[in-house]
Coordinates of C-alpha atoms in Angstrom, one line a residue:
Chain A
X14 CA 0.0 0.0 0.0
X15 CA 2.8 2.5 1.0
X16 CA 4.3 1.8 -2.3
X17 CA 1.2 2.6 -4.3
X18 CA 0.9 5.8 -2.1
X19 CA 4.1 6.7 -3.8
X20 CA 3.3 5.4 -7.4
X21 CA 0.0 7.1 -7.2
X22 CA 1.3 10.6 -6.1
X23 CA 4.5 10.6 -8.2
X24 CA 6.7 10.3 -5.3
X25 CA 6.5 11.8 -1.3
X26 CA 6.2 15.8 -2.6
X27 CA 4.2 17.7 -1.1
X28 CA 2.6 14.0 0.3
X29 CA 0.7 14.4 4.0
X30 CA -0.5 10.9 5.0
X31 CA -3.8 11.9 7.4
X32 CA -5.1 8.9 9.5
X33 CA -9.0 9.1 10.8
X34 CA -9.1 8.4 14.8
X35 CA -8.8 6.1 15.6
X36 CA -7.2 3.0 14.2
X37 CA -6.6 4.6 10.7
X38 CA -3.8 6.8 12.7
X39 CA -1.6 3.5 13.7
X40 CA -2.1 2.8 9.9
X41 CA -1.1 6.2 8.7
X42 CA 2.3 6.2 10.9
X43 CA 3.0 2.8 9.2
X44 CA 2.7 3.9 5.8
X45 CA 5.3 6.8 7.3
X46 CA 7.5 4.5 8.2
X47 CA 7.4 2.3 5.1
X48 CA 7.8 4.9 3.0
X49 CA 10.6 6.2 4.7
X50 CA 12.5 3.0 4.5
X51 CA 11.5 2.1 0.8
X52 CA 12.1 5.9 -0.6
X53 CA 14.4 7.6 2.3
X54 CA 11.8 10.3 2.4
X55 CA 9.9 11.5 5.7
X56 CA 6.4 12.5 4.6
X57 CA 4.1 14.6 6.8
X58 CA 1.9 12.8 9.4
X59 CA -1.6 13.9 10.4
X60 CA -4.5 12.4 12.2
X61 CA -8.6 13.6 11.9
X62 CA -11.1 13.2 14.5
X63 CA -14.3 13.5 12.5
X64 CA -17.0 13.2 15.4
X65 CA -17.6 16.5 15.3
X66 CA -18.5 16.5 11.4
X67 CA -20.8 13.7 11.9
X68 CA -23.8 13.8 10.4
X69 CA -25.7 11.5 13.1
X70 CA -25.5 13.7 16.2
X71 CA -28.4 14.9 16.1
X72 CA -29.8 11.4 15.7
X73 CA -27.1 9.4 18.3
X74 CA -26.2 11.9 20.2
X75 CA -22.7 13.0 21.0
X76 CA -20.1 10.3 21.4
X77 CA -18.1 11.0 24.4
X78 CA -15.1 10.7 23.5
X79 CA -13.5 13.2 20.7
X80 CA -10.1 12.6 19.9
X81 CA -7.3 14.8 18.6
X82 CA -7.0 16.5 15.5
X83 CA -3.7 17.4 14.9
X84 CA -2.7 18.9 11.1
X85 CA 0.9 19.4 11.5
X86 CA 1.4 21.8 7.6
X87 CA -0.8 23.6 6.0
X88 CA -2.4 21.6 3.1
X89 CA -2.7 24.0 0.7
X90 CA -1.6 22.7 -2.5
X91 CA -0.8 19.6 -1.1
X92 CA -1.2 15.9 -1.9
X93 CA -3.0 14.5 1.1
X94 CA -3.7 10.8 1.3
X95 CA -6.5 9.9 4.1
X96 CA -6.0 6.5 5.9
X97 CA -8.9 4.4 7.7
X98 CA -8.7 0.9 8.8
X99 CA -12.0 -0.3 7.3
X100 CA -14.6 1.7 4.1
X101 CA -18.3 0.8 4.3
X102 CA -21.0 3.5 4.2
X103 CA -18.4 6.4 3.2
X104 CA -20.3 8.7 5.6
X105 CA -16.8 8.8 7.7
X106 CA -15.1 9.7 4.4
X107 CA -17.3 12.6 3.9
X108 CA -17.0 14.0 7.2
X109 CA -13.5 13.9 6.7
X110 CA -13.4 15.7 3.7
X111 CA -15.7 18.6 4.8
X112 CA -12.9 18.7 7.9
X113 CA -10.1 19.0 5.4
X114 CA -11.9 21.4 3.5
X115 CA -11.5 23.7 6.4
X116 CA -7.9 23.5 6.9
X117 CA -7.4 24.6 3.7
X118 CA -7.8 23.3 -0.3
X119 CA -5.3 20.5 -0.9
X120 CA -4.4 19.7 -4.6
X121 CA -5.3 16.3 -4.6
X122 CA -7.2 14.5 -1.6
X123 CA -6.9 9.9 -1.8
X124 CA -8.3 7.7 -0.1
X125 CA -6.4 4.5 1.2
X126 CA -8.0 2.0 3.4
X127 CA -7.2 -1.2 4.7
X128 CA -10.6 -3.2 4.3
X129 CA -13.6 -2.6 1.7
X130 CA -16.5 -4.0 3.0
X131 CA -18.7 -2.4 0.5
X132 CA -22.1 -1.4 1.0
X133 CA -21.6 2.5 0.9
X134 CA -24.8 4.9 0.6
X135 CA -22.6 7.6 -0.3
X136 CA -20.9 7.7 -3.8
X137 CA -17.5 7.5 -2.4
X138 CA -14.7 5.1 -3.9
X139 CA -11.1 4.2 -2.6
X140 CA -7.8 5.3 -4.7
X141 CA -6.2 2.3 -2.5
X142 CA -7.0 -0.8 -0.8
X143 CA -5.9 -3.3 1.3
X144 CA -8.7 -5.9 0.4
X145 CA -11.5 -6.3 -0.6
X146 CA -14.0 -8.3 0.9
X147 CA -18.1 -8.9 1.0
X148 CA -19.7 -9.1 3.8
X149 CA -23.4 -8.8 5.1
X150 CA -24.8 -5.8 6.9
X151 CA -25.2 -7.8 9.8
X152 CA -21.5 -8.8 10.3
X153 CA -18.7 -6.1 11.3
X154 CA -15.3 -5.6 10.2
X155 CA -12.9 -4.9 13.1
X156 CA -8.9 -4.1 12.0
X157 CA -7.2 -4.2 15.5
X158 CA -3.7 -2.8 16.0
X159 CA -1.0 -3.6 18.0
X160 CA -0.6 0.0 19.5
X161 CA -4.3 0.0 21.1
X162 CA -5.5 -4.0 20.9
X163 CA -2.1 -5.6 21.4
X164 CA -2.2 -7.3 18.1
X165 CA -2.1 -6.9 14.6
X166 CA -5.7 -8.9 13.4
X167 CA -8.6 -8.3 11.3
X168 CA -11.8 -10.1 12.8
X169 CA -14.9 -10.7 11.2
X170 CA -17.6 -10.8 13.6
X171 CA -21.6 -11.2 14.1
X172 CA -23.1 -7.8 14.8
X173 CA -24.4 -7.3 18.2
X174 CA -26.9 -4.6 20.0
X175 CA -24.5 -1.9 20.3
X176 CA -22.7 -0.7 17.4
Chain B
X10 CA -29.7 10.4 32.8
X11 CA -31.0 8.5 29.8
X12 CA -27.3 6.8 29.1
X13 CA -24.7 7.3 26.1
X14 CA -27.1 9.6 25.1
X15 CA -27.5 12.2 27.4
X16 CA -24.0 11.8 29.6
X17 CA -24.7 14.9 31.8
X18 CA -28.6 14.6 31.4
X19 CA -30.6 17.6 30.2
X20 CA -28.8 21.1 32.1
X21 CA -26.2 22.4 33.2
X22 CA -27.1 23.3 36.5
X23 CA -24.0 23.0 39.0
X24 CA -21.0 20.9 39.4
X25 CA -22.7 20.0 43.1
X26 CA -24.7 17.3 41.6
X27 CA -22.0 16.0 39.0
X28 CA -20.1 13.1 39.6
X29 CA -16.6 13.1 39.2
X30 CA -16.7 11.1 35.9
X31 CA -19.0 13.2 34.5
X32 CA -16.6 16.2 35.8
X33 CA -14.1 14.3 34.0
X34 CA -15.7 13.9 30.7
X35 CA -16.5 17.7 30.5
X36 CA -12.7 18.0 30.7
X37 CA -11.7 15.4 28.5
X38 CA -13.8 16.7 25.8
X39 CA -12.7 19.8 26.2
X40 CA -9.2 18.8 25.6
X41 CA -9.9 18.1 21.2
X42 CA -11.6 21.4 21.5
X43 CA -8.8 24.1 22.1
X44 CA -7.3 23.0 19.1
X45 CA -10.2 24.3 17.1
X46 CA -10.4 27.9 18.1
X47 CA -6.5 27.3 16.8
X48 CA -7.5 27.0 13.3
X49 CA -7.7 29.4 10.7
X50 CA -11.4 28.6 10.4
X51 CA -12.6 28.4 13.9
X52 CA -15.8 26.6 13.3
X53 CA -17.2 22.6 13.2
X54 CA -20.6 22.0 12.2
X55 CA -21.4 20.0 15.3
X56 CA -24.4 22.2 16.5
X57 CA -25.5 23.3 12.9
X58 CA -29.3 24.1 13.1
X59 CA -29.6 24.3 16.9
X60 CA -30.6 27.7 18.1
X61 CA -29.3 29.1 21.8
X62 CA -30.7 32.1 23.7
X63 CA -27.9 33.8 25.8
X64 CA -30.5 35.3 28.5
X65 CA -28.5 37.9 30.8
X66 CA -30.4 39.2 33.3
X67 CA -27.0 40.4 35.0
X68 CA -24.6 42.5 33.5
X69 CA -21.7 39.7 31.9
X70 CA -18.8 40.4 29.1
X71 CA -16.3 37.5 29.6
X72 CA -18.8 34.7 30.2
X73 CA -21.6 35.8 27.3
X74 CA -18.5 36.7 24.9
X75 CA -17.1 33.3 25.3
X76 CA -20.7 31.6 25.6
X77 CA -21.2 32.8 22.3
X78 CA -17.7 32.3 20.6
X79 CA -18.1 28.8 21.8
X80 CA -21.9 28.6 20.6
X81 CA -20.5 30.1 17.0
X82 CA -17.4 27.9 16.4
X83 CA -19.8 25.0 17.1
X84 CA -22.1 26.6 13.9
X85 CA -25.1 27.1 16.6
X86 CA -27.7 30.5 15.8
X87 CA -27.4 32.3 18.5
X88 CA -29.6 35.5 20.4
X89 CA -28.8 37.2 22.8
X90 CA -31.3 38.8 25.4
X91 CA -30.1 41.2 28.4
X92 CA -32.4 42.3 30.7
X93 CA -32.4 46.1 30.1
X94 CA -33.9 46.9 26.2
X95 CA -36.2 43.5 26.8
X96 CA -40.1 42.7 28.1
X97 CA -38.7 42.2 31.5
X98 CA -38.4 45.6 31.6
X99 CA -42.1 45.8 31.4
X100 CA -41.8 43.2 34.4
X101 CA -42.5 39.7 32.6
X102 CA -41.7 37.2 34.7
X103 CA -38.7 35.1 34.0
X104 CA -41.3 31.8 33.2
X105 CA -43.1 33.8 30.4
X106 CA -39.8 35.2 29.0
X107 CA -38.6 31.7 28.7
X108 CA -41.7 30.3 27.6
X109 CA -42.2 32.7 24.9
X110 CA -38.7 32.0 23.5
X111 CA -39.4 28.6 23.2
X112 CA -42.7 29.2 21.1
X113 CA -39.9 30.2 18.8
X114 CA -38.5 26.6 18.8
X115 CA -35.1 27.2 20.5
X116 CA -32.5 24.2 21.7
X117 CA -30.8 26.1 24.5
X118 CA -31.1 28.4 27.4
X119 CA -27.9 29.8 28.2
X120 CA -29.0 31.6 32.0
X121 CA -27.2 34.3 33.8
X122 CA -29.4 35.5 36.5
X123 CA -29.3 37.5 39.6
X124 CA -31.5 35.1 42.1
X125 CA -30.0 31.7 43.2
X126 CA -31.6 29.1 41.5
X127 CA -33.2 31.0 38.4
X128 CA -31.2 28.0 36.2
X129 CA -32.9 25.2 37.7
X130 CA -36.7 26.7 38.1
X131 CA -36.3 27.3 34.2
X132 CA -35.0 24.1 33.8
X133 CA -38.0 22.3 35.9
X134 CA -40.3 24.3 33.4
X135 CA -39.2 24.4 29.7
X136 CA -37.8 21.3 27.2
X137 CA -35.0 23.3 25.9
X138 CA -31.6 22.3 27.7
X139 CA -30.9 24.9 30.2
X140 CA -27.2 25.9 31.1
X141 CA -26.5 27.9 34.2
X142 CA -24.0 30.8 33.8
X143 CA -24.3 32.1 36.9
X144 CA -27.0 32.2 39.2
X145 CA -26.9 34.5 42.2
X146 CA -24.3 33.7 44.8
X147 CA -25.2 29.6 44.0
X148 CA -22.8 28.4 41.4
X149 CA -21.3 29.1 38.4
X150 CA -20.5 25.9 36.8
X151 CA -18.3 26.2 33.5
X152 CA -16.3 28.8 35.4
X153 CA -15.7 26.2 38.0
X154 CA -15.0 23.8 34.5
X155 CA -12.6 26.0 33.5
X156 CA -10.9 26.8 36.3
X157 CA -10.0 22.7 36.8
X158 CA -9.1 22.5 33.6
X159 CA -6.8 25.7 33.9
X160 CA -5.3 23.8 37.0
X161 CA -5.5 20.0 34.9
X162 CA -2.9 21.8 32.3
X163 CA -0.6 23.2 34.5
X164 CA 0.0 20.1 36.9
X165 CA -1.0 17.5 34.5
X166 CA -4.0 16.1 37.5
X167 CA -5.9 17.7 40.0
X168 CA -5.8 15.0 42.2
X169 CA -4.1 16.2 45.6
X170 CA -3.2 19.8 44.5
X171 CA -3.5 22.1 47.0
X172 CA -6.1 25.1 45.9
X173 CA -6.8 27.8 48.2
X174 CA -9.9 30.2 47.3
X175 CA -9.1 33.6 48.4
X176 CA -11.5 36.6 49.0
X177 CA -15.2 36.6 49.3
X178 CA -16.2 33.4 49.5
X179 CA -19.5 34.6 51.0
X180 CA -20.9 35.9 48.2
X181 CA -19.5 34.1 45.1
X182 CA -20.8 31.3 43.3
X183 CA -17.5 31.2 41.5
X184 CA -16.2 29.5 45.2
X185 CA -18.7 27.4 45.4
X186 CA -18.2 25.9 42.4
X187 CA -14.8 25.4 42.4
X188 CA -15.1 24.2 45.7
X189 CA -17.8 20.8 44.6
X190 CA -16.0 20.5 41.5
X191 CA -12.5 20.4 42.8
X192 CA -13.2 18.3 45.7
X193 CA -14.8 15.6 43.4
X194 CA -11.6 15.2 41.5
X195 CA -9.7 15.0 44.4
X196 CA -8.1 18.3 44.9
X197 CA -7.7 19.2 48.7
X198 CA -8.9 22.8 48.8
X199 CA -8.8 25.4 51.5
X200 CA -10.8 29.0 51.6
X201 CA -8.8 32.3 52.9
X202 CA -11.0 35.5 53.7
X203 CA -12.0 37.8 56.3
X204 CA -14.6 35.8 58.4
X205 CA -17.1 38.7 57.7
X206 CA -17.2 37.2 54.3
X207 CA -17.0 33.9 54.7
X208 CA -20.2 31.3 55.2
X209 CA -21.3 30.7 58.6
X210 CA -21.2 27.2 57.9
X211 CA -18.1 26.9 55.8
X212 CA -16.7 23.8 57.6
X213 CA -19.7 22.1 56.0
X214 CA -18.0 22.5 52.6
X215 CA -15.1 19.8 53.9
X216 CA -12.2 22.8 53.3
X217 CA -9.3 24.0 55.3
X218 CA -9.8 27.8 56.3
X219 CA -6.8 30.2 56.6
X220 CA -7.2 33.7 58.5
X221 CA -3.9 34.6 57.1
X222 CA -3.8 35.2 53.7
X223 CA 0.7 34.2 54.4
X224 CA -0.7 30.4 55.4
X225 CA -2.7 29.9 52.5
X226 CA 0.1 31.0 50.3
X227 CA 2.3 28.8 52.3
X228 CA -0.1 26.0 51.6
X229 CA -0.9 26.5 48.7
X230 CA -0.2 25.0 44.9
X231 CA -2.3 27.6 43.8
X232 CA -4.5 30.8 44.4
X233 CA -8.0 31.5 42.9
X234 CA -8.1 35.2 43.6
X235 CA -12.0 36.4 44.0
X236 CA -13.3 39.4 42.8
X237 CA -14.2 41.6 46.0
X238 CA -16.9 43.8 45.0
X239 CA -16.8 47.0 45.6
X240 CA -20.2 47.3 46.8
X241 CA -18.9 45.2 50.0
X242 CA -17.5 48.3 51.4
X243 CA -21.1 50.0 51.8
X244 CA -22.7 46.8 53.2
X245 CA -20.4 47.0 55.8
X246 CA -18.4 43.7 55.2
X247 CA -14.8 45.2 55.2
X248 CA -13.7 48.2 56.7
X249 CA -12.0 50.0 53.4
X250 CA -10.5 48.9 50.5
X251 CA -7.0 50.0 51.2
X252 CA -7.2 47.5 54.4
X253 CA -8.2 44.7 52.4
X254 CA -5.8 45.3 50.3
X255 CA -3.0 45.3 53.1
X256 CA -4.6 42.7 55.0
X257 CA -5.5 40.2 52.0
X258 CA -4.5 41.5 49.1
X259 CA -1.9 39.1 46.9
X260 CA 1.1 41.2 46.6
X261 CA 4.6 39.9 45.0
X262 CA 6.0 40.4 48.6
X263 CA 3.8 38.1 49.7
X264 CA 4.6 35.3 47.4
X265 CA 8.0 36.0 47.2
X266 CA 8.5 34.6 50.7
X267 CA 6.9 32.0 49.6
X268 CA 8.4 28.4 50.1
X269 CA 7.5 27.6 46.5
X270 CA 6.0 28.9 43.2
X271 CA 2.2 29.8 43.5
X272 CA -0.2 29.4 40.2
X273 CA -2.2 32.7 40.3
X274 CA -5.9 32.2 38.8
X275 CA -8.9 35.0 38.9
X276 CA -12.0 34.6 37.7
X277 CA -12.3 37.9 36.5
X278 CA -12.9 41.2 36.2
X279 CA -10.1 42.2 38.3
X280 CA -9.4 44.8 40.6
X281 CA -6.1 45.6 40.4
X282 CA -4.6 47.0 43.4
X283 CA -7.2 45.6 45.6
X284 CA -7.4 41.8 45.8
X285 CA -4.5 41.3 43.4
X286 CA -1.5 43.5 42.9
X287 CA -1.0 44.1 39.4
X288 CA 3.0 42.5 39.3
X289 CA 1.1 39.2 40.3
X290 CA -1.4 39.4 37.8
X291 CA 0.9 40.1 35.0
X292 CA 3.8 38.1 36.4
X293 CA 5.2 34.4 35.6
X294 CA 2.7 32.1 37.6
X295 CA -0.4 34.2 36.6
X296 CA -2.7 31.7 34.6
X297 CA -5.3 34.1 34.2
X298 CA -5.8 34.3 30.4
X299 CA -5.2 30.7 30.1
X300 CA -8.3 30.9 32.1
X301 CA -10.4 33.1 29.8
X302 CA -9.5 30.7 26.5
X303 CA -9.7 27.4 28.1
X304 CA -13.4 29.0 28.9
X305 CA -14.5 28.6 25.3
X306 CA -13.3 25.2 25.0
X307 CA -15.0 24.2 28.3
X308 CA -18.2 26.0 26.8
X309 CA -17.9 24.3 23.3
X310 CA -17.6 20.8 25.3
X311 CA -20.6 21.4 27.6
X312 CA -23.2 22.5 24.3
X313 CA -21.6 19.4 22.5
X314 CA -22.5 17.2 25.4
X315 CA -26.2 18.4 26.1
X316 CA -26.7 18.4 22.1
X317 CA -28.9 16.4 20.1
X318 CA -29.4 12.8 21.2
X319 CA -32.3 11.3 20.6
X320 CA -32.8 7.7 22.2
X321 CA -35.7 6.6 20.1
X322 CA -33.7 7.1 16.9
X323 CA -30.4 5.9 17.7
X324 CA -31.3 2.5 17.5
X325 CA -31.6 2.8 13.2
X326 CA -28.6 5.0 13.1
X327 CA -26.3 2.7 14.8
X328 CA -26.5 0.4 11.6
X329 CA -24.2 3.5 10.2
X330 CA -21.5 4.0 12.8
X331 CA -18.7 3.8 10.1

């Protein structure tokens, strides 16, 4: 993935990889360090919290917890490269873009993500994934990390009550 | 208390009956929310389409300025309504006022109001979430927030610092407060003041009391500096001015003796040369306009946290949590 990151941008200039809270920021600050290894380059890091751009709140109410957003460079002009660890509605997506949008007008905005589980309602595609899979609305995708679950793992699971 | 949905229930009202996680919370979300008034475009469409009345009965700039900033950068319509230029002029009563404003489908009450508990008899009578910004000499809630979370930065917990609340405690919701919200995170906290305007029952608020305003700053990790209004002279509390000043007044002699640095905080508006000398104001341990812009993210986090929510729908949204 790192390496089409690269391929797809025409090298790390001007690249920010932005990871959405939470687990797509583990998987933005590996494609970092892949792509500092493979191209001797250090790209710019970000991470997104998009709670606040939701556009459930006024239907779930707020979710407690709201984690940082931290945009280290101004993304004007920029290549910016979003990272999540799994794509299914694309209403995440969205609020992320309408967040970007207000830190400034990039050049070219992608979308890498590690799973595609399909079943979007918004018309939102990936530039890059990790795979692909089908799965049905009552099943969840979970990607967990080392950093916050201890392992590296992707589990397919039976939905329960609480989401 | 209907769960995830509502975590602080429908008001504001105090912090007195907050737990401490729920203290916590207000803090915690506050924390993502200081970085957005650090953007070129202050704003997040969290609270698009909700519409907040600031009603100020009582005469407010820091707390309606920053009640709005943080009602604004959260894309809420806001309207204000002070007391003078308004029908209670023409002597509606605070019920009809409220009332009326919510025939005009409104979200929030935002409540500053001269008479302790004017925030929870509105809240006991309209739908709209109801956040007290002051209400008489009861409490004063998100300056309370604010100041913890002023404290939270600077020594990283509040858990077993030492905060002394200096001046006339008597009168100020501000103490009181400070006092139920610091105390149910742990902080140990102590009161300092002439004993004219102090509580009668003050050791029922579980805090140390100083007569010397040298103890407390021997105690102390830090000072929350009171306004002493200057009506207090007329009603006979303290003698003059100038005396307070000499007897309690936080000079940079007075700290300098200190055994150890002293974090200066004051609710605001000061009066320089009275309670506070103006070297300590301005000097190295003041945290006083840390104070005034943690406020707005400590306002932003308490509007987000009363928001929206409803139960009955969450269930079908849940399906599209990603």
């Amino acid at each position: 993935m790192a390496d089409e990151i690269v391929e797809l941008n025409d090298g790390t200039d001007d690249l920010i990889i932005v990871g959405i809270q939470r687990r797509g920021v583990q998987l933005a600050a590996r494609l970092v360090s892949h792509i500092a290894e493979s191209e001797g380059a250090n790209v710019a890091q970000g991470a997104l919290d998009i709670t606040l751009y939701r556009d459930d709140l006024q239907t779930v109410g707020p979710r407690p917890v709201v984690g940082p957003t931290n945009i280290p460079v101004d993304v004007d002009g920029r290549r910016v490269v979003i990272v999540d660890d799994v794509l299914y509605t694309g209403r995440t997506v969205r609020a992320a873009l309408d967040e970007l949008a207000d830190f400034g007008r990039p050049m070219r905005i992608a979308l890498a993500v590690l799973i595609d589980r399909g079943g979007r309602e918004l018309p939102i595609q990936p530039d890059i994934v990790g795979k692909r899979v089908e799965i049905n609305p009552d099943q969840r995708v979970d990607v967990l990390v080392n950093e916050l679950d201890g392992r590296d793992a992707v589990v397919l699971s039976d939905r329960e009550g609480a989401a | 208390m209907s769960g995830a949905s509502a975590p602080l229930g429908k008001d504001l009202l105090g912090l007195e009956p907050l737990t401490g996680e729920q203290i916590k919370l207000i803090l915690d979300t506050a924390e993502p929310f200081k970085e957005i008034s650090e953007r070129a475009i202050k704003k997040v469409p969290t609270l698009r389409g909700a519409t907040i009345v600031n009603l100020f009965f009582e005469a407010s700039t820091r707390t309606r300025i920053s009640f709005e900033f943080a009602e604004k950068r959260l894309s809420a319509d806001t309207v204000n309504v002070t007391a003078s230029g308004s029908s209670v002029q023409k002597g509606e009563t605070l019920v009809d006022t409220a009332r009326n404003l919510e025939a005009m489908r409104i979200d929030m009450v935002v409540i500053r109001h001269g008479a302790s508990g004017a925030a929870q008899f509105l809240a006991e009578r309209i739908e709209s979430n109801v956040i007290n910004a002051g209400d008489g000499t009861h409490e004063h809630p998100t300056q309370g927030l604010l100041d913890m979370l002023t404290l939270r930065d600077h020594f990283g917990r509040l858990a077993g610092v030492k905060v002394c609340i200096l001046g006339d405690v008597l009168h100020s919701r501000v103490a009181r407060s400070n006092i139920w919200g610091l105390k149910k995170r742990g902080a140990e906290v102590a009161v300092c003041g002439p004993r004219s305007l102090l509580p009668n029952a003050i050791d029922e608020f579980g805090v140390q009391v100083f007569d010397h305003v040298e103890d407390a700053i021997d105690w102390a990790d830090a000072l929350n500096i009171l306004r002493l209004q200057l009506e207090r002279m007329q009603g006979g509390y303290i003698p003059s001015l100038r005396e307070y000043n000499r007897v309690f007044g936080v000079s940079r002699e007075r700290l300098d003796r200190a055994k150890r640095d002293v974090l200066i905080l004051h609710p605001g508006p000061m009066n320089r040369g009275v309670e506070i000398d103006s070297d300590v104001a301005d000097g190295p341990f003041s945290v006083i306009l840390d104070q005034v812009t943690n406020g707005v993210a400590i306002r932003m986090a308490v509007l987000y946290l009363l928001s929206g929510g409803r139960p009955e729908l969450a269930e079908s949204a849940k399906g599209a949590s990603r």
